[in-house]
CSV table of C-alpha atoms and ligand atoms in Angstrom, one decimal:
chain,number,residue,atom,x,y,z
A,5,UNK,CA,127.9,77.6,85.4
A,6,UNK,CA,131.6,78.9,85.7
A,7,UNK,CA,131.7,81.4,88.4
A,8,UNK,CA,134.2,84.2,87.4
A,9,UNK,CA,133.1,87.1,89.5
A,10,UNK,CA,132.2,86.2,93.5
A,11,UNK,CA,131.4,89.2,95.4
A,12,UNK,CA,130.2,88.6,99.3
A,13,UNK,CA,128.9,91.9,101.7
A,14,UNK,CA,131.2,94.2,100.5
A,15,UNK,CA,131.4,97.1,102.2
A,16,UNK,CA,133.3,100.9,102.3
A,17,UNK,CA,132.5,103.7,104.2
A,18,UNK,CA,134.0,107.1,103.3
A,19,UNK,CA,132.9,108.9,106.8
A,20,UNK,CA,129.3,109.0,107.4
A,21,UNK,CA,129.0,107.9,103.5
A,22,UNK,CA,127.9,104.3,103.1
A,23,UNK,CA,129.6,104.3,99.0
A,24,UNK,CA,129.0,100.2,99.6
A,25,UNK,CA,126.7,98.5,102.2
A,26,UNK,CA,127.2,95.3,102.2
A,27,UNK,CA,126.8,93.9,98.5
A,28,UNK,CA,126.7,90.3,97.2
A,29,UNK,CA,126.4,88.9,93.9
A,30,UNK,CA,128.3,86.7,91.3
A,31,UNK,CA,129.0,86.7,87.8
A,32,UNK,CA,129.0,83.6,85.2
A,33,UNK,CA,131.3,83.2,82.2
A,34,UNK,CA,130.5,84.5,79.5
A,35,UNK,CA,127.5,86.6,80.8
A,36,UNK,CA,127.1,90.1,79.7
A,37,UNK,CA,126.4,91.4,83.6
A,38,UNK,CA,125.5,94.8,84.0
A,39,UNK,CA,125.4,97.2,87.0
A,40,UNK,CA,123.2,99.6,87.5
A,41,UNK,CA,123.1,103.0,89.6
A,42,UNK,CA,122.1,106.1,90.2
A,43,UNK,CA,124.8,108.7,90.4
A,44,UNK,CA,126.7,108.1,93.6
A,45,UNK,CA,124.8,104.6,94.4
A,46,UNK,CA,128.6,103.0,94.5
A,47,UNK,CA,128.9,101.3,91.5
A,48,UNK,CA,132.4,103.0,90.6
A,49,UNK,CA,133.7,102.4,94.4
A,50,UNK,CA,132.4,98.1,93.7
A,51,UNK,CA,134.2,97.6,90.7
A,52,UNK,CA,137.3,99.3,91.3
A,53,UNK,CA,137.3,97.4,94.6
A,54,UNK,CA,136.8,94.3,92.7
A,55,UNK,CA,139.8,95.3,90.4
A,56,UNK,CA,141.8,95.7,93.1
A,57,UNK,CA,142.0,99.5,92.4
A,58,UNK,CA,140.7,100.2,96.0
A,59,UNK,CA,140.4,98.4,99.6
A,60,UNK,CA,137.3,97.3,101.1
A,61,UNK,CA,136.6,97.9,104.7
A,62,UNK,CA,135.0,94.4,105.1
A,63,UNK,CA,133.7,91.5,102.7
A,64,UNK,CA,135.0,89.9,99.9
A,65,UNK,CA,135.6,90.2,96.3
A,66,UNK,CA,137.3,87.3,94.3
A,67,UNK,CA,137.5,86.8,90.4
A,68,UNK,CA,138.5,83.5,89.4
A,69,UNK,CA,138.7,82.6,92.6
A,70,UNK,CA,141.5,84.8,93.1
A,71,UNK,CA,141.4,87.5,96.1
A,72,UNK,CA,140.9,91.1,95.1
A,73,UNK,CA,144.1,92.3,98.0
A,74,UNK,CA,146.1,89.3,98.6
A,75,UNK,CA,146.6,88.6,94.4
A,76,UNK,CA,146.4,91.8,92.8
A,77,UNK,CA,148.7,91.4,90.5
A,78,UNK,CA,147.5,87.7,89.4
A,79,UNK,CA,144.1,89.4,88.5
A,80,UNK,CA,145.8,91.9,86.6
A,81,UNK,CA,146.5,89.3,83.9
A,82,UNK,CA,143.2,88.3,83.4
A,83,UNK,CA,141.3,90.9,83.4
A,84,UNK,CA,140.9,94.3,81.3
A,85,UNK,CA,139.9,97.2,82.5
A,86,UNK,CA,138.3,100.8,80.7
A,87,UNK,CA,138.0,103.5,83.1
A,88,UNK,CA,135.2,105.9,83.3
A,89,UNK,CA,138.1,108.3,82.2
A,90,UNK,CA,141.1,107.0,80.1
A,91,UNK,CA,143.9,109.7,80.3
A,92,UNK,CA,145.9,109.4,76.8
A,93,UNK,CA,148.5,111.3,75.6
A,94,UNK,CA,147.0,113.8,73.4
A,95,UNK,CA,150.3,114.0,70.9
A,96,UNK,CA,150.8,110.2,70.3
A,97,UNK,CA,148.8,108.8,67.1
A,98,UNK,CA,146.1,105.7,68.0
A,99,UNK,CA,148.8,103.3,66.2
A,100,UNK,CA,151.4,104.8,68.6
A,101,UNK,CA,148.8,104.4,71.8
A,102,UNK,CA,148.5,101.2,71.3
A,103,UNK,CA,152.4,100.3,70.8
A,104,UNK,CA,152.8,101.6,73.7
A,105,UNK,CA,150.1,99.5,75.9
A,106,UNK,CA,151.0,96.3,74.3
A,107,UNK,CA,155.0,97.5,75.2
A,108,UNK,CA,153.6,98.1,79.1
A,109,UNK,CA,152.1,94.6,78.7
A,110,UNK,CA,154.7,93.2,77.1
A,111,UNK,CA,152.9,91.9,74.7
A,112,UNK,CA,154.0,91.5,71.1
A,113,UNK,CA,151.1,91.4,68.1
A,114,UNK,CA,149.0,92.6,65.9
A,115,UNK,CA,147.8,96.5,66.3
A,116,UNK,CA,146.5,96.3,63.1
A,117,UNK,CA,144.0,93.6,63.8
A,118,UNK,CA,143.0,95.3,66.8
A,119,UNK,CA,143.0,98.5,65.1
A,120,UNK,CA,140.4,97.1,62.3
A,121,UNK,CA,138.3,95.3,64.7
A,122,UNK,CA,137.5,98.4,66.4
A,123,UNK,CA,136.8,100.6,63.2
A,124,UNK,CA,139.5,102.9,63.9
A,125,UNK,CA,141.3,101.8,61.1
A,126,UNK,CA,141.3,105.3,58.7
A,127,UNK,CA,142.0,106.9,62.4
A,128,UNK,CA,145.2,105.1,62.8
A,129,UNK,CA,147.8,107.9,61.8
A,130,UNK,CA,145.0,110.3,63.7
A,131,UNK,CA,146.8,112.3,67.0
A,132,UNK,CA,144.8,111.5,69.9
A,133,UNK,CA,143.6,114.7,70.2
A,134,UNK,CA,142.0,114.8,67.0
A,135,UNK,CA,139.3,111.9,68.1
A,136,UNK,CA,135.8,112.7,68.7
A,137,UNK,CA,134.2,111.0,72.1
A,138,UNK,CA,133.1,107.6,70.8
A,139,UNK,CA,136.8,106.7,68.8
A,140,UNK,CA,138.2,107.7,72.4
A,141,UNK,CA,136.2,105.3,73.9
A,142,UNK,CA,136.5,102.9,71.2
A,143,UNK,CA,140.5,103.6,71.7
A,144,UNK,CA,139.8,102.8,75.4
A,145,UNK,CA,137.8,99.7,74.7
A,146,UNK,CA,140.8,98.5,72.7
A,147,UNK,CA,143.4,98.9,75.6
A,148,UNK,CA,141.5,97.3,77.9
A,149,UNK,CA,141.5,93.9,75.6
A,150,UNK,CA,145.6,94.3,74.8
A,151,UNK,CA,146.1,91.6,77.3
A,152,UNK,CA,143.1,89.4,75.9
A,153,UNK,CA,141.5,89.6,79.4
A,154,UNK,CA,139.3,86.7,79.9
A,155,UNK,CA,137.2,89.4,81.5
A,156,UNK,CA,136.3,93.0,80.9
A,157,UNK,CA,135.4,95.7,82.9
A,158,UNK,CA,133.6,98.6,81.1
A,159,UNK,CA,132.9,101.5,83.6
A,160,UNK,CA,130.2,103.5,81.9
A,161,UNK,CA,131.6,103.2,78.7
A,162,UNK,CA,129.1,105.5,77.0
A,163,UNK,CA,128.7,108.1,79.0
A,164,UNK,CA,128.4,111.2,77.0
A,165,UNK,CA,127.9,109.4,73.4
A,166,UNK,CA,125.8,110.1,70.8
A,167,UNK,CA,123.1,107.7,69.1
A,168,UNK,CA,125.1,106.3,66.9
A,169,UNK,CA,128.2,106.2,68.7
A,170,UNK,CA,126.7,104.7,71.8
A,171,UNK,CA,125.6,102.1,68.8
A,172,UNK,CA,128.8,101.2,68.0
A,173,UNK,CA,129.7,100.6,71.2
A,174,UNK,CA,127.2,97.8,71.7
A,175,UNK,CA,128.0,96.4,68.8
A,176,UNK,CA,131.5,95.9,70.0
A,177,UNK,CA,130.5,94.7,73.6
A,178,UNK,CA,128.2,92.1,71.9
A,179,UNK,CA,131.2,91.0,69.6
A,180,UNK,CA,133.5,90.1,72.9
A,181,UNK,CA,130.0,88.1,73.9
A,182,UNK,CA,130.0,85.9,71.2
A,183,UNK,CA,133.8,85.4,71.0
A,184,UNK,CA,133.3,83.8,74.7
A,185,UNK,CA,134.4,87.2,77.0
A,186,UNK,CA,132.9,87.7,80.1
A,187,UNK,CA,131.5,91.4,80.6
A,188,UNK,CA,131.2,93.5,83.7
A,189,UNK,CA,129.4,96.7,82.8
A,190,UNK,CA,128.2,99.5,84.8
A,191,UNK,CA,125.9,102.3,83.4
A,192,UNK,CA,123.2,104.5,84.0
A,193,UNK,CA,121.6,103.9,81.1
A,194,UNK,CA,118.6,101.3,81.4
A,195,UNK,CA,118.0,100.9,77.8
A,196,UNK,CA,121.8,100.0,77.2
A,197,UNK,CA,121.1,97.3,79.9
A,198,UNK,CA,118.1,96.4,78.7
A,199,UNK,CA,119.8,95.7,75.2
A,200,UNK,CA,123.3,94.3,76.0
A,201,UNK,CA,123.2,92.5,79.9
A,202,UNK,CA,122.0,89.0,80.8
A,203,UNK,CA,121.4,90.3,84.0
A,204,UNK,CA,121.4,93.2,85.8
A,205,UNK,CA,122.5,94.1,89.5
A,206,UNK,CA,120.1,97.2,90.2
A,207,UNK,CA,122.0,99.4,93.5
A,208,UNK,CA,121.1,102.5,95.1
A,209,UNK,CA,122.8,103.8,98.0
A,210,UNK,CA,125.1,101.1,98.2
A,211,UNK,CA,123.0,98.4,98.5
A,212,UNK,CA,121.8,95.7,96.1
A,213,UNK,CA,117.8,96.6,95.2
A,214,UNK,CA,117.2,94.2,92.3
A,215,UNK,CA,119.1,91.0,90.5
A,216,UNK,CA,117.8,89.0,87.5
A,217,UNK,CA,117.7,89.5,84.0
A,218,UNK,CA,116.0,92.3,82.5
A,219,UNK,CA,113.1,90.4,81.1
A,220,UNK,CA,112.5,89.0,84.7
A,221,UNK,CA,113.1,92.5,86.4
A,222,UNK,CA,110.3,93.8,84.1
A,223,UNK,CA,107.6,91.1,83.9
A,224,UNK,CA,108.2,90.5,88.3
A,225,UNK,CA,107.3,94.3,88.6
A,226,UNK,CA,104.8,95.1,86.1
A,227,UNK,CA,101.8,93.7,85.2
A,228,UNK,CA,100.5,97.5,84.4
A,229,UNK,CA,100.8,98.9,80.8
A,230,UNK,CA,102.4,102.4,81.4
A,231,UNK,CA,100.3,105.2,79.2
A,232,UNK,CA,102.0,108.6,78.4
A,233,UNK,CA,99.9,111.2,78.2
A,234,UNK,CA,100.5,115.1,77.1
A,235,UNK,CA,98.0,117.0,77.1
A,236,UNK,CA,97.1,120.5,75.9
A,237,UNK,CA,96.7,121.9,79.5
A,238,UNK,CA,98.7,121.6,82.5
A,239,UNK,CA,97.0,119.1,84.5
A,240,UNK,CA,98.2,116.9,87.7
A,241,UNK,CA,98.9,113.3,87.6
A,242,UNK,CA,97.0,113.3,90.5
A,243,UNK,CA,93.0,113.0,88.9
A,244,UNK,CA,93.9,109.8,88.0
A,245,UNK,CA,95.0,108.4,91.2
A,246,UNK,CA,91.7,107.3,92.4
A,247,UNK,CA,90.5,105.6,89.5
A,248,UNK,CA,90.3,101.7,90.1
A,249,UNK,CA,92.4,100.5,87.1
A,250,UNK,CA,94.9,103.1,87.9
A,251,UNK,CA,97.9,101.6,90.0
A,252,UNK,CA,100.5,104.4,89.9
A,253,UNK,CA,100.4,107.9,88.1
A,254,UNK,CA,103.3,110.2,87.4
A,255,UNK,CA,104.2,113.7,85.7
A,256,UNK,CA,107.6,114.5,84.3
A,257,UNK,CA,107.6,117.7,82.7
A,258,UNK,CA,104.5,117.8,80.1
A,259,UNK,CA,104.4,113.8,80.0
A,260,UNK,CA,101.7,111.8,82.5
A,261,UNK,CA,102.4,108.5,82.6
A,262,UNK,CA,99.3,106.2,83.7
A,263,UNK,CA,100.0,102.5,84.9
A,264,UNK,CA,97.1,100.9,83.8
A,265,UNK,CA,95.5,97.3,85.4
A,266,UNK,CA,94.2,95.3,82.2
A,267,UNK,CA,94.5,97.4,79.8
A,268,UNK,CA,92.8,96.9,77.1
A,269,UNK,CA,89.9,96.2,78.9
A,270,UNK,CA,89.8,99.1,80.5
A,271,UNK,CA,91.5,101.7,78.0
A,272,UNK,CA,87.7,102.7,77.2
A,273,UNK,CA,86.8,103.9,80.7
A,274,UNK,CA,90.3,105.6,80.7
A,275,UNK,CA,89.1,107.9,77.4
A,276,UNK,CA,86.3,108.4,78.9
A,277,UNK,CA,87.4,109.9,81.9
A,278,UNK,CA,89.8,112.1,80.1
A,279,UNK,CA,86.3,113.2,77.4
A,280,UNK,CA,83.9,113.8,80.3
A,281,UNK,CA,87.0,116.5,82.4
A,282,UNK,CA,87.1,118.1,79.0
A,283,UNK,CA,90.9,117.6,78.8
A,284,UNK,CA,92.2,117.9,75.4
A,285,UNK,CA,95.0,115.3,74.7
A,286,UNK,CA,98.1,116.1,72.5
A,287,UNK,CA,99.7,112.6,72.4
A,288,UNK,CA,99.5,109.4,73.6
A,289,UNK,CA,101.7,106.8,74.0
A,290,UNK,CA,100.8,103.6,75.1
A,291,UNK,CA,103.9,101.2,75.6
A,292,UNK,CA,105.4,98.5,77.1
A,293,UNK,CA,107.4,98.8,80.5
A,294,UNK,CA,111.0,99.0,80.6
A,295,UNK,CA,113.9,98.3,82.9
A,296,UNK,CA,113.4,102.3,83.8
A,297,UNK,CA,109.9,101.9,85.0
A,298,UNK,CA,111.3,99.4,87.2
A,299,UNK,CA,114.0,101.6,88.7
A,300,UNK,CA,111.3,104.0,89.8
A,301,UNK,CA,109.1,101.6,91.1
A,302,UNK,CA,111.7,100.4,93.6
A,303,UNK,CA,113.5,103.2,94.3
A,304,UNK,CA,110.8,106.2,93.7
A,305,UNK,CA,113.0,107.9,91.4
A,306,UNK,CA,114.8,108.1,88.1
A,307,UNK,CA,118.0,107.0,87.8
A,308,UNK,CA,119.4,109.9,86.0
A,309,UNK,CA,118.0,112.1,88.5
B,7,ATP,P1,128.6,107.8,89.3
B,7,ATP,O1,127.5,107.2,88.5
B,7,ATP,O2,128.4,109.3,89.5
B,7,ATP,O3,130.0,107.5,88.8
B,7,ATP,P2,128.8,105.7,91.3
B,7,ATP,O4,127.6,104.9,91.4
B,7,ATP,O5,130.0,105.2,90.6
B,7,ATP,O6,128.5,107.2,90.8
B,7,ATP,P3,130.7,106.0,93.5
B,7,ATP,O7,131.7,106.8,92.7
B,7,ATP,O8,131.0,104.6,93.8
B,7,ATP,O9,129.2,106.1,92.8
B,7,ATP,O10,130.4,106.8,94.8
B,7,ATP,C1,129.6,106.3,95.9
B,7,ATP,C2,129.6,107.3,97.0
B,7,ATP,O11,130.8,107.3,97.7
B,7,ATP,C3,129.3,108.8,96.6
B,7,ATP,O12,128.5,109.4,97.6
B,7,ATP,C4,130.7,109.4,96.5
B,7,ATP,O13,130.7,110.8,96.8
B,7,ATP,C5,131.4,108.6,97.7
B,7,ATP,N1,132.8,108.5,97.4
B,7,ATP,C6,133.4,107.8,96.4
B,7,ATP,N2,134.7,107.8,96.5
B,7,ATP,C7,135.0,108.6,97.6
B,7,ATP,C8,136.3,109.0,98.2
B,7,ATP,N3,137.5,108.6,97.7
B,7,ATP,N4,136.2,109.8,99.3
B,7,ATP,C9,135.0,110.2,99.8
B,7,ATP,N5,133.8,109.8,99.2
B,7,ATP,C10,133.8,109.0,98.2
């Protein structure tokens, strides 16, 4: 497999703030690679390193073999990049927006294509300012591809997005899969990972925790079933610490979560536990683990904490 993406003990300090500690990893073409983080676990400061954006203090970061410092502005032509926040100017139309990128680019074509492809078509004539969240991002999605990057970098792109909107995102992102793009996502979303990336990079406090794809992450952590519980009382997660099929417990808000050994074997014993405390349950939820559960079982916390 192609490397596109070669990243070796990369590090930058701000002060007494380790933003990146010595990361390492690479990226294949045409992988949808994803980069997971906690707020403030450095994914911003790796990626705009890579892009050449900002310096490293040590390490090294090259994308097609090509040096994130020493050839800038070579990696500029092959690679697109949406910011976390794309500044537009709120008076020009999206039509208009997108003249003017392809102009900076010098690039001749086809808005209309573009336009279509990223159902902003009945939005064309639209002033910037007059787009909800998701056709902004869409819009930003769009410029990032008017140099037809070989590879994107999407920095959170749907922060802040509804359902639906966050939706058609994916959509879009698995549409520059299949026509042979390389993706470089970050996000704090596990689900969205879970959905869209080949493989995820899992960071926290600037250093690499976790690196496979999300099927692997989940089935290598968790042979458990995780079981929410509500109940009608307020209870601790704690009275089920001691039992023996009971791995890890937790309580978020009204929700117990149980990790169950063997499951079904032992969901009986688990009822009858519950029956013979004369706790009253609300809901239950039994389900498989995610890329979430995983987070907190190597870090000890929730990544949108
Ligand atoms: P988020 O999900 O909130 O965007 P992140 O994972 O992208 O977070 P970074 O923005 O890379 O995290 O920040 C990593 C750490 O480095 C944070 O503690 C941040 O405050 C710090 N940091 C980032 N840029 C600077 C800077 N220019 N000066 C000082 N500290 C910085």
């Amino acid at each position: 497999m192609e490397k596109v993406v070669e990243v070796n003990n990369l590090k930058k300090y701000y002060g007494d703030i380790k933003a990146v500690d010595g990361i390492s990893f690479d990226v294949y073409r045409g992988e949808i690679f994803g980069m997971l983080g906690p707020n403030g676990a450095g994914k911003t400061t790796t990626i705009e390193i890579m892009e050449g954006l900002r310096i490293q203090d040590s390490g090294e970061a090259k994308i097609f073999g090509l040096h994130n410092i020493h050839d800038r502005e070579k990696i500029k032509m092959h690679i697109g990049v949406q910011l976390q926040e794309t500044s537009f100017i709120e008076n020009l139309t999206v039509c208009e927006t997108v003249k003017l990128f392809r102009n900076l680019y010098n690039k001749v074509g086809d808005e209309a294509h573009l336009i279509s492809t990223f159902f902003l078509e009945d939005k064309k004539n639209s002033l910037i300012k007059t787009l909800s969240g998701g056709q902004k991002q869409r819009l930003s999605i769009l410029l990032s591809l008017i140099n037809d990057p070989d590879t994107i970098f999407l920095d959170e792109p749907t922060t802040g997005l509804d359902p639906q909107a966050r939706r058609n995102i994916w959509e879009i992102i698995i549409d520059l899969k299949r026509n042979g793009k390389t993706i470089f996502l970050t996000t704090h979303y596990m689900e969205e990972a879970e959905k869209l990336c080949d493989r995820v990079l899992i960071i926290d406090h600037g250093k690499v925790i976790a690196l496979d794809s999300p099927e692997r992450l989940i089935k290598e952590n968790f042979e458990e079933t995780p079981v929410d519980i509500k109940f009608t009382q307020s209870i601790e997660s704690l009275m089920f610490d001691n039992l023996n099929f009971v791995s890890r417990t937790l309580k978020e808000e009204d929700v117990i979560t149980v990790y169950m050994k063997n499951f079904e074997e032992n969901l009986p014993s688990l009822l009858n536990f519950i029956n013979l405390r004369g706790l009253k349950m609300k809901e239950m939820k039994i389900r498989k683990p995610t890329l979430e559960d995983v987070f907190l079982k190597l870090t000890g916390r929730r990544i949108r904490e």
